[in-house]
Coordinates of C-alpha atoms in Angstrom, one line a residue:
X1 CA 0.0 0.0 0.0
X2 CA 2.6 2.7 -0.8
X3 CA 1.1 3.7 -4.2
X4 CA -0.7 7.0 -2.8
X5 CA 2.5 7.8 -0.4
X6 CA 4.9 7.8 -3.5
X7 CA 2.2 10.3 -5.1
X8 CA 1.8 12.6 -2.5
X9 CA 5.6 12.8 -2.0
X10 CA 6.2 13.4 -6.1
X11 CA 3.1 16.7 -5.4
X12 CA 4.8 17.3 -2.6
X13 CA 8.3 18.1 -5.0
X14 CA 5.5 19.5 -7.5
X15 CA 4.7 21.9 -5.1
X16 CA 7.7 22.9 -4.0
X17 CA 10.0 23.0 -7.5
X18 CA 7.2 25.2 -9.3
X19 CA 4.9 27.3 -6.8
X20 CA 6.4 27.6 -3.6
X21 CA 9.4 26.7 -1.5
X22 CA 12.3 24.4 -2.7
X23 CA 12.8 23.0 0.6
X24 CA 9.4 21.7 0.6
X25 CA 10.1 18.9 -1.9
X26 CA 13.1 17.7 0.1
X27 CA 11.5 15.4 2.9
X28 CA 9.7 14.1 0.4
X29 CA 13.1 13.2 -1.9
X30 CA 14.3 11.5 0.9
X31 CA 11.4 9.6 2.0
X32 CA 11.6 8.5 -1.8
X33 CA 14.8 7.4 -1.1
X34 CA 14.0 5.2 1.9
X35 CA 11.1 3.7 0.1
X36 CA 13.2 2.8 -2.9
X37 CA 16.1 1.0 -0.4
X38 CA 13.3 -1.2 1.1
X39 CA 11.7 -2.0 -2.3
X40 CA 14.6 -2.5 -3.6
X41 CA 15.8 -4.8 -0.9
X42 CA 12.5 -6.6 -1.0
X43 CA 12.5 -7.4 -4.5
X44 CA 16.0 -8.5 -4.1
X45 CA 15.4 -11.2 -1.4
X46 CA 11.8 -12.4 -3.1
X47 CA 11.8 -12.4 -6.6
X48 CA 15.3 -12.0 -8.2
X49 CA 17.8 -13.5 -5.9
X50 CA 21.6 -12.8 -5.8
X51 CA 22.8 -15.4 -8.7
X52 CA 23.6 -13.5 -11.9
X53 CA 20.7 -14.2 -13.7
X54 CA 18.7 -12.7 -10.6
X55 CA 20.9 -9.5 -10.7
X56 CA 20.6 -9.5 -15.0
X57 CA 16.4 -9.7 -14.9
X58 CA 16.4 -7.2 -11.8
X59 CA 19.0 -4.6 -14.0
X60 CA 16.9 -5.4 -17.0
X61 CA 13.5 -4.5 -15.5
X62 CA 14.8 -1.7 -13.8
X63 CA 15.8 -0.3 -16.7
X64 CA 12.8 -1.1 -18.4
X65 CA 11.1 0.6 -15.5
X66 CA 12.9 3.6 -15.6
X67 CA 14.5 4.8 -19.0
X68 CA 10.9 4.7 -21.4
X69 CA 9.5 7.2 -19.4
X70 CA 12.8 9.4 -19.0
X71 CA 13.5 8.9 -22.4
X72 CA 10.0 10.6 -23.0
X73 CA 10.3 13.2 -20.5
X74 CA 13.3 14.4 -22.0
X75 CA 12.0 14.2 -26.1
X76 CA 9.0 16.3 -23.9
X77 CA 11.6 19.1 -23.3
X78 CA 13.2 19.0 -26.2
X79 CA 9.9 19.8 -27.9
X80 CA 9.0 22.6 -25.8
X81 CA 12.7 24.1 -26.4
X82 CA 12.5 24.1 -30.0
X83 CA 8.5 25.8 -29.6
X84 CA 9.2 27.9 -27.6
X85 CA 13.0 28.4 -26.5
X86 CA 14.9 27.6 -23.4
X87 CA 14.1 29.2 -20.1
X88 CA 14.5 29.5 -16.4
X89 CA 13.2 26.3 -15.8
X90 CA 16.1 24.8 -17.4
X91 CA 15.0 23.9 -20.8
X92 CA 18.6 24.3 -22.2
X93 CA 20.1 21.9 -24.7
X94 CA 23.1 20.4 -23.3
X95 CA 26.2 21.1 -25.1
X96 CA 29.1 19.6 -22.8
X97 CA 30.0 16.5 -22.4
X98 CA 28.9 15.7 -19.2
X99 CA 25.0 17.1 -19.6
X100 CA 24.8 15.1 -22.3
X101 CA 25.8 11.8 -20.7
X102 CA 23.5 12.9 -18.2
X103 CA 20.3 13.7 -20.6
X104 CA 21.1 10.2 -22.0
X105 CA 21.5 7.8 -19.6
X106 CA 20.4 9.2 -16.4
X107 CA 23.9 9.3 -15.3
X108 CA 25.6 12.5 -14.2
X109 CA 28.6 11.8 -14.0
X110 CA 29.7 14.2 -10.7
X111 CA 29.4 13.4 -7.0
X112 CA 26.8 15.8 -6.5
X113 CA 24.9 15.1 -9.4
X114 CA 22.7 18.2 -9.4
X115 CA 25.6 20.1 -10.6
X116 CA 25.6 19.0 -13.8
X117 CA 23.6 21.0 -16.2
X118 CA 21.4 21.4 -17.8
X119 CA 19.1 18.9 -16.9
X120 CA 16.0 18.8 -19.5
X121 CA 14.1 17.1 -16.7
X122 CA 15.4 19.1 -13.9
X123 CA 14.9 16.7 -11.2
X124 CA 16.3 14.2 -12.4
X125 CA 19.4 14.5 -10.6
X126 CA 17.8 12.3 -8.0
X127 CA 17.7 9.5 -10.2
X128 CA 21.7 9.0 -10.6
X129 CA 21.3 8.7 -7.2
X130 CA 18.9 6.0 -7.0
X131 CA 20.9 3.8 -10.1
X132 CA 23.8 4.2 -7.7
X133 CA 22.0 2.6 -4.8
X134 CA 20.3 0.3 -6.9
X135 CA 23.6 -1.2 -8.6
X136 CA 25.4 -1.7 -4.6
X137 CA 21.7 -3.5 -3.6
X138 CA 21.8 -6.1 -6.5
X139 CA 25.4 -6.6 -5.6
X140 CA 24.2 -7.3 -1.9
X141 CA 25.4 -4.3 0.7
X142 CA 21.6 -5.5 2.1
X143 CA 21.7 -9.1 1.6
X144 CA 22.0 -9.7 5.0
X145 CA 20.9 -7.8 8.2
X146 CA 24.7 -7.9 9.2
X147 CA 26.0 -6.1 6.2
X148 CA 22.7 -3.9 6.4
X149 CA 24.3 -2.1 10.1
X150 CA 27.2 -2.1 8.5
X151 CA 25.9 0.4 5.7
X152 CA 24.5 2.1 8.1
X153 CA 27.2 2.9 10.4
X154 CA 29.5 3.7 7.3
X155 CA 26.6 6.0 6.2
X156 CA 26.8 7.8 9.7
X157 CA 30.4 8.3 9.4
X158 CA 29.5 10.7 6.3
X159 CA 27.7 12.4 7.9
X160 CA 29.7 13.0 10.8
X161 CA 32.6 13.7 8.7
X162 CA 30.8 16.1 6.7
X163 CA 30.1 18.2 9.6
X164 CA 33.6 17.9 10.8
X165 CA 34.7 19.0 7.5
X166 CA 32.6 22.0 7.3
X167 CA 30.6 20.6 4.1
X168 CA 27.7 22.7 3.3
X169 CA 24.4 21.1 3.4
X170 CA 24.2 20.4 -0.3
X171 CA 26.7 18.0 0.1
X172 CA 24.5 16.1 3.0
X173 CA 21.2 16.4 0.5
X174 CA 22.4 16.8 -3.0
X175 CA 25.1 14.1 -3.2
X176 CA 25.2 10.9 -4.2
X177 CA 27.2 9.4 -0.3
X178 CA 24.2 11.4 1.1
X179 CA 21.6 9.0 -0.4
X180 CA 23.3 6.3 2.0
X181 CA 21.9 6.8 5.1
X182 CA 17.9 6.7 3.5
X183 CA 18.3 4.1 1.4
X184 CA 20.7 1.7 3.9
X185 CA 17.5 2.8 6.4
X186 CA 14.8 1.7 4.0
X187 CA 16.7 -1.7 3.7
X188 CA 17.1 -2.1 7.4
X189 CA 12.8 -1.9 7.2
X190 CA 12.7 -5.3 5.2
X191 CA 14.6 -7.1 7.9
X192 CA 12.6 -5.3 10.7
X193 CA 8.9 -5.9 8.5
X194 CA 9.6 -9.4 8.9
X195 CA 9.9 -9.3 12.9
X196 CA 6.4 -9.7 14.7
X197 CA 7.5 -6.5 17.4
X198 CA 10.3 -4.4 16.5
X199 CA 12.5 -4.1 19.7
X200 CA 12.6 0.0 21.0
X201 CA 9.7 1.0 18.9
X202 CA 6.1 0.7 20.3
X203 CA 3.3 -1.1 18.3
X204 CA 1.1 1.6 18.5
X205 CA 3.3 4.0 17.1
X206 CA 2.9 1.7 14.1
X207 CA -0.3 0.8 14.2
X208 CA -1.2 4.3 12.4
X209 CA 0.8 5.4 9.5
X210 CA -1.5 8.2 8.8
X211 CA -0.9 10.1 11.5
X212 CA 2.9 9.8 11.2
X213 CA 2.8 11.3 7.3
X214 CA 0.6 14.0 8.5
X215 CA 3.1 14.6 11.3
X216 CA 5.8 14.6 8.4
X217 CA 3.8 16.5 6.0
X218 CA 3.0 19.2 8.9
X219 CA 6.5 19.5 10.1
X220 CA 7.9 19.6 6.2
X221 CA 5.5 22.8 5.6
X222 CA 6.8 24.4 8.9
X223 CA 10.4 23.8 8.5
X224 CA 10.1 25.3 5.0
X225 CA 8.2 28.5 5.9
X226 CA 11.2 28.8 8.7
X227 CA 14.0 28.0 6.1
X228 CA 12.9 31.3 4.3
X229 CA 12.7 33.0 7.7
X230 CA 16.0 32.3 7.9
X231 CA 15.9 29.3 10.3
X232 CA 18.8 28.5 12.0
X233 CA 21.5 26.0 10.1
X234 CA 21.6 23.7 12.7
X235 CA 18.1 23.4 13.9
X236 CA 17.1 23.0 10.0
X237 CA 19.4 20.0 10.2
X238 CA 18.4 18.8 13.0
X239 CA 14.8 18.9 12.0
X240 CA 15.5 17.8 8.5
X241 CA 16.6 14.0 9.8
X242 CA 14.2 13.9 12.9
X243 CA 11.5 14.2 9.8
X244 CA 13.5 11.4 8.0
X245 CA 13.0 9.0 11.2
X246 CA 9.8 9.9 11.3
X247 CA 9.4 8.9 7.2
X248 CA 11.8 6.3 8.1
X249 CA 8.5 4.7 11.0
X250 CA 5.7 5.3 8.0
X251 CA 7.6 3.0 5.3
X252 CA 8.1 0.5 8.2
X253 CA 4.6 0.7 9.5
X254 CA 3.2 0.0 5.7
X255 CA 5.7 -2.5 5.2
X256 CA 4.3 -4.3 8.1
X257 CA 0.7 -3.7 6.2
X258 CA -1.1 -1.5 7.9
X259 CA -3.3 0.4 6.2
X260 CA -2.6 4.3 5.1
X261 CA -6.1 5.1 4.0
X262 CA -8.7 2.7 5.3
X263 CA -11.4 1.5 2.6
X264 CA -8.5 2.5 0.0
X265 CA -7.9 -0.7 -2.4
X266 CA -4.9 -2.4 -3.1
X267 CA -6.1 -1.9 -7.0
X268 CA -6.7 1.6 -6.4
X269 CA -3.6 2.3 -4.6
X270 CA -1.7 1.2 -7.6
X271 CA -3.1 3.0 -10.1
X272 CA -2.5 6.5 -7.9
X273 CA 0.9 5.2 -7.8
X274 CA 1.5 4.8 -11.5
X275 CA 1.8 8.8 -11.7
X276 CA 4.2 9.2 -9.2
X277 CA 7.2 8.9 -11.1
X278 CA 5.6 10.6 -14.4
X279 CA 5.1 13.2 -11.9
X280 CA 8.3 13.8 -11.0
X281 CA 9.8 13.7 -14.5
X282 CA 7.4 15.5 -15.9
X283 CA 5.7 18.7 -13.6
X284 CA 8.8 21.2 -15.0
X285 CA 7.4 21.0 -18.3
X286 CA 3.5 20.8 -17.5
X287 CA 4.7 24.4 -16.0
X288 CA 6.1 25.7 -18.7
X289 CA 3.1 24.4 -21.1
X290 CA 0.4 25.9 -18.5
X291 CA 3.1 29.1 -18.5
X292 CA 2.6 29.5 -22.3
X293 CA -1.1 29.3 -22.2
X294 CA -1.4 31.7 -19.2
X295 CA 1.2 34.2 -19.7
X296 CA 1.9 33.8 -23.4
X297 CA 5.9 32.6 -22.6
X298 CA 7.8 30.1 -20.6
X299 CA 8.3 31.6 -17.4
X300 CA 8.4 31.0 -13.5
X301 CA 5.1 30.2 -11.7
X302 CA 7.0 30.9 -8.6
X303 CA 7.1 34.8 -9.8
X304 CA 3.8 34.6 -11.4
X305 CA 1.7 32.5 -9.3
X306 CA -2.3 32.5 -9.5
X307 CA -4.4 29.4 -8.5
X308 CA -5.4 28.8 -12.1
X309 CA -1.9 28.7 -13.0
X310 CA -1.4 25.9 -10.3
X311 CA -5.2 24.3 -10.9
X312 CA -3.6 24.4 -15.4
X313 CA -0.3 22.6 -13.9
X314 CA -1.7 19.8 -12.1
X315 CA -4.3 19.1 -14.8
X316 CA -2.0 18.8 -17.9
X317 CA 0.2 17.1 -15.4
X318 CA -2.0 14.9 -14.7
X319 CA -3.3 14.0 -18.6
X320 CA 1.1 13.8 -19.8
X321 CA 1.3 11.1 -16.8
X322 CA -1.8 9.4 -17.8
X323 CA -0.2 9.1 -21.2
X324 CA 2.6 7.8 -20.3
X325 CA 1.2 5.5 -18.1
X326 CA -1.2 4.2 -21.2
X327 CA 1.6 4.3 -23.8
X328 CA 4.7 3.5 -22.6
X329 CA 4.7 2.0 -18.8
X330 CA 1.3 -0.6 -19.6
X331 CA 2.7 -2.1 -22.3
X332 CA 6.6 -2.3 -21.4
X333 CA 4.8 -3.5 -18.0
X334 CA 3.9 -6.8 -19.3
X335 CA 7.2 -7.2 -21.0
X336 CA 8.6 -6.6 -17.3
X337 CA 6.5 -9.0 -15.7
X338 CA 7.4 -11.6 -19.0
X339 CA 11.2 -11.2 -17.5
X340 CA 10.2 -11.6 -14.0
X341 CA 8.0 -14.9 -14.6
X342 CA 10.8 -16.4 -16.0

């Protein structure tokens, strides 16, 4: 049941990359992130295995999960650079070496991915990330709950270190090592979903995953307001990863299937959850179509914000992931589940 979490997290970066404040969109990245290291670990352990031909079907229909749909996002951009020219929302043709690997493959090649640019799907920064976290869980860094601490701890010591080397925050957020500590988090939750009482945490802080996203949510619109207030560094950072233990107890109280929304369907939940990632490759670019229509260029909605403006987003948002979901993740779906069968 995490299909309408993933969605509300990829609105959640919606909101925050094109109407309001950046640092909005950021709990929500690195909930992402702790979802994908406990899906990722599940699959892993249930349905691929750690022979080679489990780690060849899981790279093959990851791939096949994620590069369609990128692929698409970024012939999306492309489109609306040649209409209607580049712009601050980073419609820019990449002409170095580097952005171009990037706009390809996924890939940017840097340790902090986000500063390689341009990105014709902005966000998509994260997702070098994510491969990179992907490729050390098919080679088993979580195959067992041993070498599962261990990632943690070593994923502690970054973060240590990078205070003790007076790294700015970007490089606890925007980098690649700061992915480590989510992600090795998310794959501790398989091993602890399996447990019938999780030692040091109380059932009946479990038993309600609802009230722990809205506590999430509530503090991740706070924090931001305060951020532009100009919040204090360290109490931003403190509350930054007391909201990522707090994500860290909702993806462990699902995984131990509770229910997020009662009466909400298994069936249901999934198809809310097929535009999550659509969402997230795609909401720059429903901006800058809704932009045209409404201000006649593409421009920030950030600087020009009106609630038709954000109602226009979210709708052709909504119909460019519905699209995607009909003609290109249905039918490369069934190839994936093909691969998986066999």
């Amino acid at each position: 049941m995490f299909g309408l979490l993933r969605t509300i997290w990829a609105a959640m970066v919606v909101v925050g990359h094109i109407f309001w404040l950046s640092d909005f969109g950021r709990f929500a990245v690195f909930g992402f992130y702790i979802l994908s290291g406990y899906l990722m670990t599940y699959i892993m352990h249930t349905s691929y295995g750690y022979s080679s031909l489990g780690r060849k079907k899981f790279a093959t229909n990851r791939f096949l999960r994620l590069y369609p749909a990128f692929w698409a996002a970024i012939l999306c951009s492309i489109v609306i650079t040649l209409f209607w020219g580049s712009s601050s929302n980073g419609f820019i043709l990449p002409t170095n070496l580097a952005a171009i690997i990037g706009n390809t493959t996924m890939i940017f090649p840097h340790w902090m991915p986000s500063q390689i640019e341009p990105r014709l799907s902005p966000a998509t920064w994260a997702l070098t990330v994510e491969l990179f976290f992907y490729v050390a869980i098919a080679l088993g860094i979580s195959k067992t709950l041993k070498r599962t601490y261990i990632w943690i701890s070593l994923s502690v010591v970054f973060i240590v270190l990078s205070y003790v080397m007076n790294l700015y925050w970007h490089a606890r957020y925007f980098s690649i090592p700061a992915g480590s500590l989510p992600f090795s988090l998310g794959a501790l939750i398989f091993f602890l979903s399996k447990q019938k009482s999780v030692r040091y945490i109380p059932e009946a802080i479990l038993a309600s995953p609802i009230k722990l996203f809205f506590t999430s949510f509530c503090i991740a619109i706070v924090t931001s307001i305060a951020i532009s207030q100009s919040l204090s560094f360290w109490l931003m950072e403190i509350i930054f990863y007391f909201c990522m233990a707090i994500n860290f107890l909702l993806v462990l109280s699902l995984a131990k299937q509770n229910t997020f929304v009662n009466g909400l369907s298994t069936k249901l939940d999934k198809k809310i959850g097929d535009f999550s990632y659509p969402f997230y490759l795609l909401h720059y670019q429903a901006a800058a179509i809704a932009s045209v229509i409404s201000l006649g260029k593409v421009a920030s909605l950030k600087e020009n914000f009106s609630l038709i403006s954000c109602m226009l987003t979210f709708l052709i948002l909504f119909i460019m992931s519905l699209c995607v979901i009909k003609l290109i993740d249905k039918p490369v779906e069934k190839l994936r589940q093909t691969i998986k069968a066999k």
